[in-house]
Each structure stands twice: as structure tokens, then as C-alpha cells.
Amino acid sequence: MRLILLGPPGAGKGTQAQRLVGKHGIVQLSTGDMLRAAASAGTPVGLRAKAIMDRGDLVPDDVMIEIIADRIDQPDTANGFILDGFPRTVDQAKALDRLLDERGLGIDRIIEIVVDHEVLRERIAGRARETGGSRADDTEATVAKRLDVYRRQTAPVAEYYRQRGVLKPVDGMGTVEEVAARIDESLRAGTDA
């Protein structure tokens, strides 16, 4: 099973991805983890990515796609994977489509966790209170910026997949268990919205 989880910051993608990893015996492919692993391994593309990150720049799409290509070629992805944090732009989605086509692979489901942005602000503020503000990305200003970036860059990815008829929106409001049940149902039901 190969999945993509989409949704704004704080929607619960990471929580749901971990649950799906355990339930289906697949691996979670986080772009941040892949970048750090490639840099640490000293692969040619990893060294290029490290130099870019060390300058404080964003890793360009072509380098990111090369890192994903290397990662999905690893044996532990044979049963499938969940892409978490990628694609973030329509150009990345198109590049991912080409990469998977070249390998004769497809994505089984693209699930968008849909949540109200005002509730997200409250959810993340609550998380900040629970963790004592230990996450730098949980400040109100950072949350507002991340949601704005999501609206401008990543929300169009959902529309790209919706137009292709492969997106399954899932109501992300409720408990972790309620959202998990909706995701499980969407995996059983297919991609009809």
C-alpha cells in the first residue's frame, strides 16, 4: 500500500501515519528524515542537500525527488509507504507522478485530512500548553505563517489530485480514533468522494 497524507499543519497527519505504519506494515517517509539520512549517509545527493540546508536554503524539487527516488528503492518500502510532508507543491506532485510512473508504481490512496483552520489554531495552542511550548513551531505567529504557506502552496496539491479523481477527503475533526476510523473506511471504500 502506497499512500500520501495531505492536510494543514496540526491536522494529525503524523499521528495517523504512525498508526497506519503499525497497522499495515509499511514505512513512513518523512521528507525531513529522508534529507537528514541522505546527508548523514554521505550519498552524492545527500551531500548536495546538506550543503543547501547548511546555507539555510530550501532543498530544490529535483534534489528532493532524487532523495525520494533513492529512498523508495530501499527494500523496506517493498510493502508500501506513506509520504508525509511531500508533495508540498503542484510541481512536486507532478515530479512525483513521473518518478512513480518510471518505476511502474502508483499511489493507492491520497487522503486529505480536512480540518477547520480556527480549530487548528486552538489545537496547536493546546499542544503548546501541554508541552510547555517546547516545540518552536507551536507559537501563534509560526502557526499563522505555516497555515498561510499551506493555503498558498500545499492546498493546490489537493486540488491537483481532486481534479485527477484520486483524492479522498476525510473529516479530521474529532478524536484520533474517530479520524482513524474514517481513514480506515476511506482505504476500504476507494477514491470516490
PDB file of C-alpha atoms in Angstrom:
ATOM      1  CA  MET A   1       0.000   0.000   0.000  1.00  0.00           C
ATOM      2  CA  ARG A   2       1.363   3.398  -1.024  1.00  0.00           C
ATOM      3  CA  LEU A   3      -0.288   6.466   0.489  1.00  0.00           C
ATOM      4  CA  ILE A   4       0.014  10.220   0.588  1.00  0.00           C
ATOM      5  CA  LEU A   5      -1.396  12.094   3.572  1.00  0.00           C
ATOM      6  CA  LEU A   6      -2.263  15.730   2.946  1.00  0.00           C
ATOM      7  CA  GLY A   7      -3.566  18.322   5.350  1.00  0.00           C
ATOM      8  CA  PRO A   8      -2.557  21.505   7.105  1.00  0.00           C
ATOM      9  CA  PRO A   9      -0.073  21.640   9.985  1.00  0.00           C
ATOM     10  CA  GLY A  10      -1.651  20.278  13.161  1.00  0.00           C
ATOM     11  CA  ALA A  11      -4.243  18.179  11.298  1.00  0.00           C
ATOM     12  CA  GLY A  12      -2.852  14.951  12.759  1.00  0.00           C
ATOM     13  CA  LYS A  13      -1.006  13.591   9.720  1.00  0.00           C
ATOM     14  CA  GLY A  14       1.939  12.372  11.783  1.00  0.00           C
ATOM     15  CA  THR A  15      -0.286  10.672  14.353  1.00  0.00           C
ATOM     16  CA  GLN A  16      -2.357   8.955  11.684  1.00  0.00           C
ATOM     17  CA  ALA A  17       0.736   7.993   9.661  1.00  0.00           C
ATOM     18  CA  GLN A  18       2.249   6.230  12.677  1.00  0.00           C
ATOM     19  CA  ARG A  19      -0.981   4.317  13.243  1.00  0.00           C
ATOM     20  CA  LEU A  20      -1.098   3.241   9.586  1.00  0.00           C
ATOM     21  CA  VAL A  21       2.562   2.173   9.700  1.00  0.00           C
ATOM     22  CA  GLY A  22       1.816  -0.194  12.575  1.00  0.00           C
ATOM     23  CA  LYS A  23      -1.450  -1.449  11.137  1.00  0.00           C
ATOM     24  CA  HIS A  24      -0.265  -2.125   7.572  1.00  0.00           C
ATOM     25  CA  GLY A  25       3.458  -2.899   7.999  1.00  0.00           C
ATOM     26  CA  ILE A  26       4.535  -0.033   5.749  1.00  0.00           C
ATOM     27  CA  VAL A  27       7.102   2.706   6.316  1.00  0.00           C
ATOM     28  CA  GLN A  28       6.589   6.409   6.858  1.00  0.00           C
ATOM     29  CA  LEU A  29       8.680   8.550   4.540  1.00  0.00           C
ATOM     30  CA  SER A  30       9.127  11.960   6.066  1.00  0.00           C
ATOM     31  CA  THR A  31      10.995  14.440   3.895  1.00  0.00           C
ATOM     32  CA  GLY A  32      12.897  15.818   6.882  1.00  0.00           C
ATOM     33  CA  ASP A  33      14.006  12.338   7.946  1.00  0.00           C
ATOM     34  CA  MET A  34      14.985  11.434   4.378  1.00  0.00           C
ATOM     35  CA  LEU A  35      17.045  14.604   3.989  1.00  0.00           C
ATOM     36  CA  ARG A  36      18.870  14.043   7.285  1.00  0.00           C
ATOM     37  CA  ALA A  37      19.507  10.357   6.483  1.00  0.00           C
ATOM     38  CA  ALA A  38      20.857  11.118   2.991  1.00  0.00           C
ATOM     39  CA  ALA A  39      23.121  13.845   4.366  1.00  0.00           C
ATOM     40  CA  SER A  40      24.335  11.563   7.162  1.00  0.00           C
ATOM     41  CA  ALA A  41      24.971   8.672   4.741  1.00  0.00           C
ATOM     42  CA  GLY A  42      27.148  10.929   2.606  1.00  0.00           C
ATOM     43  CA  THR A  43      25.476   9.934  -0.654  1.00  0.00           C
ATOM     44  CA  PRO A  44      26.179  12.318  -3.547  1.00  0.00           C
ATOM     45  CA  VAL A  45      22.630  13.690  -3.457  1.00  0.00           C
ATOM     46  CA  GLY A  46      22.754  13.748   0.348  1.00  0.00           C
ATOM     47  CA  LEU A  47      25.905  15.853   0.290  1.00  0.00           C
ATOM     48  CA  ARG A  48      24.284  18.262  -2.178  1.00  0.00           C
ATOM     49  CA  ALA A  49      21.226  18.524   0.063  1.00  0.00           C
ATOM     50  CA  LYS A  50      23.384  19.063   3.159  1.00  0.00           C
ATOM     51  CA  ALA A  51      25.276  21.914   1.510  1.00  0.00           C
ATOM     52  CA  ILE A  52      21.967  23.539   0.564  1.00  0.00           C
ATOM     53  CA  MET A  53      20.476  23.089   4.047  1.00  0.00           C
ATOM     54  CA  ASP A  54      23.681  24.337   5.707  1.00  0.00           C
ATOM     55  CA  ARG A  55      23.260  27.585   3.755  1.00  0.00           C
ATOM     56  CA  GLY A  56      19.727  27.814   5.140  1.00  0.00           C
ATOM     57  CA  ASP A  57      18.149  27.402   1.712  1.00  0.00           C
ATOM     58  CA  LEU A  58      15.229  25.168   0.767  1.00  0.00           C
ATOM     59  CA  VAL A  59      16.169  21.952  -0.990  1.00  0.00           C
ATOM     60  CA  PRO A  60      15.047  22.280  -4.633  1.00  0.00           C
ATOM     61  CA  ASP A  61      12.499  19.887  -6.089  1.00  0.00           C
ATOM     62  CA  ASP A  62      14.959  17.997  -8.300  1.00  0.00           C
ATOM     63  CA  VAL A  63      17.187  17.161  -5.309  1.00  0.00           C
ATOM     64  CA  MET A  64      14.178  16.202  -3.188  1.00  0.00           C
ATOM     65  CA  ILE A  65      12.842  13.914  -5.917  1.00  0.00           C
ATOM     66  CA  GLU A  66      16.253  12.257  -6.230  1.00  0.00           C
ATOM     67  CA  ILE A  67      16.305  11.624  -2.467  1.00  0.00           C
ATOM     68  CA  ILE A  68      12.778  10.174  -2.601  1.00  0.00           C
ATOM     69  CA  ALA A  69      13.783   8.010  -5.563  1.00  0.00           C
ATOM     70  CA  ASP A  70      16.732   6.620  -3.592  1.00  0.00           C
ATOM     71  CA  ARG A  71      14.524   6.038  -0.558  1.00  0.00           C
ATOM     72  CA  ILE A  72      11.668   4.227  -2.318  1.00  0.00           C
ATOM     73  CA  ASP A  73      14.217   1.927  -3.942  1.00  0.00           C
ATOM     74  CA  GLN A  74      15.180   0.589  -0.475  1.00  0.00           C
ATOM     75  CA  PRO A  75      13.955  -2.924   0.436  1.00  0.00           C
ATOM     76  CA  ASP A  76      11.900  -1.774   3.435  1.00  0.00           C
ATOM     77  CA  THR A  77       9.457   0.019   1.115  1.00  0.00           C
ATOM     78  CA  ALA A  78       8.513  -3.196  -0.705  1.00  0.00           C
ATOM     79  CA  ASN A  79       5.253  -3.492   1.298  1.00  0.00           C
ATOM     80  CA  GLY A  80       4.492   0.172   0.735  1.00  0.00           C
ATOM     81  CA  PHE A  81       4.972   3.583   2.259  1.00  0.00           C
ATOM     82  CA  ILE A  82       3.273   6.737   3.422  1.00  0.00           C
ATOM     83  CA  LEU A  83       4.602  10.021   2.118  1.00  0.00           C
ATOM     84  CA  ASP A  84       4.424  12.603   4.878  1.00  0.00           C
ATOM     85  CA  GLY A  85       5.384  16.189   4.051  1.00  0.00           C
ATOM     86  CA  PHE A  86       5.613  15.610   0.327  1.00  0.00           C
ATOM     87  CA  PRO A  87       4.447  16.747  -2.151  1.00  0.00           C
ATOM     88  CA  ARG A  88       4.082  20.339  -0.921  1.00  0.00           C
ATOM     89  CA  THR A  89       3.576  21.967  -4.323  1.00  0.00           C
ATOM     90  CA  VAL A  90       1.858  21.025  -7.574  1.00  0.00           C
ATOM     91  CA  ASP A  91       5.266  20.901  -9.311  1.00  0.00           C
ATOM     92  CA  GLN A  92       6.428  18.374  -6.698  1.00  0.00           C
ATOM     93  CA  ALA A  93       3.241  16.339  -7.216  1.00  0.00           C
ATOM     94  CA  LYS A  94       3.872  16.220 -10.960  1.00  0.00           C
ATOM     95  CA  ALA A  95       7.526  15.251 -10.424  1.00  0.00           C
ATOM     96  CA  LEU A  96       6.418  12.512  -8.009  1.00  0.00           C
ATOM     97  CA  ASP A  97       3.939  11.232 -10.603  1.00  0.00           C
ATOM     98  CA  ARG A  98       6.762  10.989 -13.177  1.00  0.00           C
ATOM     99  CA  LEU A  99       9.074   9.252 -10.684  1.00  0.00           C
ATOM    100  CA  LEU A 100       6.465   6.645  -9.777  1.00  0.00           C
ATOM    101  CA  ASP A 101       5.485   6.121 -13.431  1.00  0.00           C
ATOM    102  CA  GLU A 102       9.140   5.433 -14.287  1.00  0.00           C
ATOM    103  CA  ARG A 103       9.162   2.687 -11.643  1.00  0.00           C
ATOM    104  CA  GLY A 104       5.788   1.255 -12.610  1.00  0.00           C
ATOM    105  CA  LEU A 105       4.372   2.284  -9.230  1.00  0.00           C
ATOM    106  CA  GLY A 106       1.300   4.200  -8.282  1.00  0.00           C
ATOM    107  CA  ILE A 107      -0.231   5.696  -5.197  1.00  0.00           C
ATOM    108  CA  ASP A 108      -3.078   3.608  -3.806  1.00  0.00           C
ATOM    109  CA  ARG A 109      -4.716   6.455  -1.881  1.00  0.00           C
ATOM    110  CA  ILE A 110      -4.253  10.158  -1.436  1.00  0.00           C
ATOM    111  CA  ILE A 111      -6.036  11.171   1.738  1.00  0.00           C
ATOM    112  CA  GLU A 112      -6.646  14.774   2.672  1.00  0.00           C
ATOM    113  CA  ILE A 113      -7.326  15.308   6.363  1.00  0.00           C
ATOM    114  CA  VAL A 114      -9.755  18.232   6.312  1.00  0.00           C
ATOM    115  CA  VAL A 115      -9.939  20.428   9.410  1.00  0.00           C
ATOM    116  CA  ASP A 116     -11.174  23.892  10.280  1.00  0.00           C
ATOM    117  CA  HIS A 117      -8.211  26.286  10.439  1.00  0.00           C
ATOM    118  CA  GLU A 118      -9.548  28.096  13.521  1.00  0.00           C
ATOM    119  CA  VAL A 119      -9.824  24.778  15.343  1.00  0.00           C
ATOM    120  CA  LEU A 120      -6.256  24.019  14.245  1.00  0.00           C
ATOM    121  CA  ARG A 121      -5.025  27.215  15.881  1.00  0.00           C
ATOM    122  CA  GLU A 122      -6.748  26.168  19.102  1.00  0.00           C
ATOM    123  CA  ARG A 123      -5.434  22.600  18.823  1.00  0.00           C
ATOM    124  CA  ILE A 124      -1.850  23.736  18.327  1.00  0.00           C
ATOM    125  CA  ALA A 125      -2.142  26.291  21.147  1.00  0.00           C
ATOM    126  CA  GLY A 126      -3.344  23.455  23.394  1.00  0.00           C
ATOM    127  CA  ARG A 127      -0.410  21.312  22.301  1.00  0.00           C
ATOM    128  CA  ALA A 128       1.925  24.208  23.139  1.00  0.00           C
ATOM    129  CA  ARG A 129       0.406  24.447  26.624  1.00  0.00           C
ATOM    130  CA  GLU A 130       0.726  20.666  27.156  1.00  0.00           C
ATOM    131  CA  THR A 131       4.375  20.597  26.069  1.00  0.00           C
ATOM    132  CA  GLY A 132       5.295  23.823  27.825  1.00  0.00           C
ATOM    133  CA  GLY A 133       5.952  25.470  24.460  1.00  0.00           C
ATOM    134  CA  SER A 134       8.833  23.085  23.735  1.00  0.00           C
ATOM    135  CA  ARG A 135       8.037  22.956  20.008  1.00  0.00           C
ATOM    136  CA  ALA A 136       9.347  26.021  18.211  1.00  0.00           C
ATOM    137  CA  ASP A 137       6.710  25.582  15.515  1.00  0.00           C
ATOM    138  CA  ASP A 138       3.825  25.902  18.002  1.00  0.00           C
ATOM    139  CA  THR A 139       3.921  29.667  18.570  1.00  0.00           C
ATOM    140  CA  GLU A 140       0.884  31.616  17.390  1.00  0.00           C
ATOM    141  CA  ALA A 141       2.897  33.609  14.837  1.00  0.00           C
ATOM    142  CA  THR A 142       4.559  30.472  13.467  1.00  0.00           C
ATOM    143  CA  VAL A 143       1.238  28.633  13.257  1.00  0.00           C
ATOM    144  CA  ALA A 144      -0.330  31.538  11.349  1.00  0.00           C
ATOM    145  CA  LYS A 145       2.607  31.586   8.923  1.00  0.00           C
ATOM    146  CA  ARG A 146       2.538  27.795   8.438  1.00  0.00           C
ATOM    147  CA  LEU A 147      -1.202  27.862   7.733  1.00  0.00           C
ATOM    148  CA  ASP A 148      -0.720  30.697   5.238  1.00  0.00           C
ATOM    149  CA  VAL A 149       2.057  28.792   3.458  1.00  0.00           C
ATOM    150  CA  TYR A 150      -0.174  25.725   3.409  1.00  0.00           C
ATOM    151  CA  ARG A 151      -3.075  27.691   1.859  1.00  0.00           C
ATOM    152  CA  ARG A 152      -0.844  29.195  -0.824  1.00  0.00           C
ATOM    153  CA  GLN A 153       1.416  26.252  -1.703  1.00  0.00           C
ATOM    154  CA  THR A 154       0.058  22.929  -0.486  1.00  0.00           C
ATOM    155  CA  ALA A 155      -3.718  23.311  -0.708  1.00  0.00           C
ATOM    156  CA  PRO A 156      -3.412  23.471  -4.535  1.00  0.00           C
ATOM    157  CA  VAL A 157      -1.845  19.977  -4.382  1.00  0.00           C
ATOM    158  CA  ALA A 158      -5.145  18.648  -3.016  1.00  0.00           C
ATOM    159  CA  GLU A 159      -6.964  20.374  -5.877  1.00  0.00           C
ATOM    160  CA  TYR A 160      -4.499  18.839  -8.380  1.00  0.00           C
ATOM    161  CA  TYR A 161      -5.279  15.357  -7.075  1.00  0.00           C
ATOM    162  CA  ARG A 162      -9.020  16.145  -6.774  1.00  0.00           C
ATOM    163  CA  GLN A 163      -9.139  17.095 -10.462  1.00  0.00           C
ATOM    164  CA  ARG A 164      -7.474  13.787 -11.304  1.00  0.00           C
ATOM    165  CA  GLY A 165     -10.125  11.938  -9.290  1.00  0.00           C
ATOM    166  CA  VAL A 166      -7.700  10.331  -6.848  1.00  0.00           C
ATOM    167  CA  LEU A 167      -8.170  12.432  -3.699  1.00  0.00           C
ATOM    168  CA  LYS A 168     -10.209  11.152  -0.769  1.00  0.00           C
ATOM    169  CA  PRO A 169     -11.092  13.904   1.722  1.00  0.00           C
ATOM    170  CA  VAL A 170     -11.532  12.720   5.300  1.00  0.00           C
ATOM    171  CA  ASP A 171     -13.096  14.753   8.089  1.00  0.00           C
ATOM    172  CA  GLY A 172     -10.247  15.428  10.516  1.00  0.00           C
ATOM    173  CA  MET A 173     -12.478  16.827  13.258  1.00  0.00           C
ATOM    174  CA  GLY A 174     -12.897  14.549  16.251  1.00  0.00           C
ATOM    175  CA  THR A 175     -10.796  12.240  18.333  1.00  0.00           C
ATOM    176  CA  VAL A 176      -7.741  10.433  16.984  1.00  0.00           C
ATOM    177  CA  GLU A 177      -9.803   7.238  16.991  1.00  0.00           C
ATOM    178  CA  GLU A 178     -12.714   8.823  15.089  1.00  0.00           C
ATOM    179  CA  VAL A 179     -10.406  10.217  12.409  1.00  0.00           C
ATOM    180  CA  ALA A 180      -8.576   6.870  12.233  1.00  0.00           C
ATOM    181  CA  ALA A 181     -11.884   5.084  11.642  1.00  0.00           C
ATOM    182  CA  ARG A 182     -12.718   7.496   8.805  1.00  0.00           C
ATOM    183  CA  ILE A 183      -9.304   6.941   7.221  1.00  0.00           C
ATOM    184  CA  ASP A 184      -9.711   3.170   7.505  1.00  0.00           C
ATOM    185  CA  GLU A 185     -13.132   3.442   5.849  1.00  0.00           C
ATOM    186  CA  SER A 186     -11.665   5.549   3.018  1.00  0.00           C
ATOM    187  CA  LEU A 187      -8.986   2.906   2.455  1.00  0.00           C
ATOM    188  CA  ARG A 188     -11.673   0.227   2.168  1.00  0.00           C
ATOM    189  CA  ALA A 189     -14.043   2.331   0.053  1.00  0.00           C
ATOM    190  CA  GLY A 190     -11.693   3.544  -2.660  1.00  0.00           C
ATOM    191  CA  THR A 191     -11.273   7.053  -4.005  1.00  0.00           C
ATOM    192  CA  ASP A 192     -14.849   8.049  -4.758  1.00  0.00           C
ATOM    193  CA  ALA A 193     -15.509  11.304  -2.905  1.00  0.00           C
TER     194      ALA A 193
END
